[in-house]
């Protein structure tokens, strides 16, 4: 059974940092690109970042570029999102997702349960 | 690319046929997905490539359309279908979502 389990969320002050983790099981983690999404309360999901199978290609949404860093450890079946210089508008539930490619697009077929991040003083 | 879903909310009864539309601000071929989300849960992929049913999703769900006009249809609503539905474009980054359609019981 495919499972993705996020951790590392919490309450942080503006300007602070958090490292989110997403540990995978039930599939060959190193074969899949992984993405992070976030969802603010009462809003739709928003794509945040992606990383290729070996960690050499990364991309970010403009809103987090330069502040967030995605990485992965295939030996530990884990993808990370280091979030720094956090702002109130980064408050959201953060989800990792496995994606599959079909006709050049990356569709998220499995999502974690989410980890909440609250940025507040 | 902005996605406009309509309606934003919808009340319906078990057994009803419902249709949700999604209109991208520019043509996206068929690079569109539909998701179902229940409170406190992650989105669940229902449809990809505009009309392909994800494995394990009941056949009462269907998707159609291309370019700038897409629809999600539920042929006969079941109690477990009351949720919020989102479309997502996967034509170009950043992948974007619609604002959602909340489907509740009439």
mmCIF file of N, CA and C in Angstrom, chain B residues 1 5 11-12 20 26 31 33 35 43 58 66 68 72 86 99 105:
data_model
loop_
_atom_site.group_PDB
_atom_site.id
_atom_site.type_symbol
_atom_site.label_atom_id
_atom_site.label_comp_id
_atom_site.label_asym_id
_atom_site.label_seq_id
_atom_site.Cartn_x
_atom_site.Cartn_y
_atom_site.Cartn_z
ATOM 1 N N UNK B 1 -1.826 30.524 -15.412
ATOM 2 C CA UNK B 1 -3.127 30.231 -16.018
ATOM 3 C C UNK B 1 -4.156 30.201 -14.887
ATOM 4 N N UNK B 5 -14.038 27.971 -11.903
ATOM 5 C CA UNK B 5 -15.000 26.893 -11.732
ATOM 6 C C UNK B 5 -16.377 27.470 -11.487
ATOM 7 N N UNK B 11 -26.200 22.600 -4.333
ATOM 8 C CA UNK B 11 -26.972 21.706 -3.480
ATOM 9 C C UNK B 11 -27.700 20.703 -4.359
ATOM 10 N N UNK B 12 -27.592 19.438 -3.998
ATOM 11 C CA UNK B 12 -28.219 18.394 -4.801
ATOM 12 C C UNK B 12 -28.632 17.241 -3.898
ATOM 13 N N UNK B 20 -20.129 20.102 -13.121
ATOM 14 C CA UNK B 20 -19.290 21.219 -12.689
ATOM 15 C C UNK B 20 -18.422 21.612 -13.876
ATOM 16 N N UNK B 26 -6.549 30.330 -20.614
ATOM 17 C CA UNK B 26 -5.992 30.101 -21.936
ATOM 18 C C UNK B 26 -6.082 28.616 -22.258
ATOM 19 N N UNK B 31 -4.760 18.966 -20.685
ATOM 20 C CA UNK B 31 -3.944 18.797 -19.483
ATOM 21 C C UNK B 31 -4.694 19.301 -18.252
ATOM 22 N N UNK B 33 -6.947 17.998 -14.606
ATOM 23 C CA UNK B 33 -7.318 16.967 -13.638
ATOM 24 C C UNK B 33 -8.463 17.472 -12.771
ATOM 25 N N UNK B 35 -10.243 16.743 -8.843
ATOM 26 C CA UNK B 35 -10.018 16.172 -7.521
ATOM 27 C C UNK B 35 -11.277 16.311 -6.680
ATOM 28 N N UNK B 43 -6.630 16.120 -1.124
ATOM 29 C CA UNK B 43 -7.364 15.920 -2.384
ATOM 30 C C UNK B 43 -7.147 14.500 -2.918
ATOM 31 N N UNK B 58 -15.141 5.376 -8.986
ATOM 32 C CA UNK B 58 -16.386 4.826 -9.557
ATOM 33 C C UNK B 58 -16.722 5.421 -10.915
ATOM 34 N N UNK B 66 -11.870 20.110 -23.624
ATOM 35 C CA UNK B 66 -10.501 20.371 -24.054
ATOM 36 C C UNK B 66 -10.317 21.871 -24.190
ATOM 37 N N UNK B 68 -10.310 25.183 -23.494
ATOM 38 C CA UNK B 68 -10.759 26.188 -22.525
ATOM 39 C C UNK B 68 -12.114 25.885 -21.905
ATOM 40 N N UNK B 72 -16.903 18.200 -15.277
ATOM 41 C CA UNK B 72 -16.931 16.992 -14.455
ATOM 42 C C UNK B 72 -18.395 16.675 -14.219
ATOM 43 N N UNK B 86 -12.213 20.208 -7.126
ATOM 44 C CA UNK B 86 -11.283 21.163 -7.725
ATOM 45 C C UNK B 86 -10.827 20.668 -9.089
ATOM 46 N N UNK B 99 -11.006 27.470 -7.918
ATOM 47 C CA UNK B 99 -11.326 27.908 -6.556
ATOM 48 C C UNK B 99 -12.199 26.905 -5.807
ATOM 49 N N UNK B 105 -25.641 18.536 0.453
ATOM 50 C CA UNK B 105 -26.929 17.851 0.358
ATOM 51 C C UNK B 105 -28.062 18.850 0.415
#
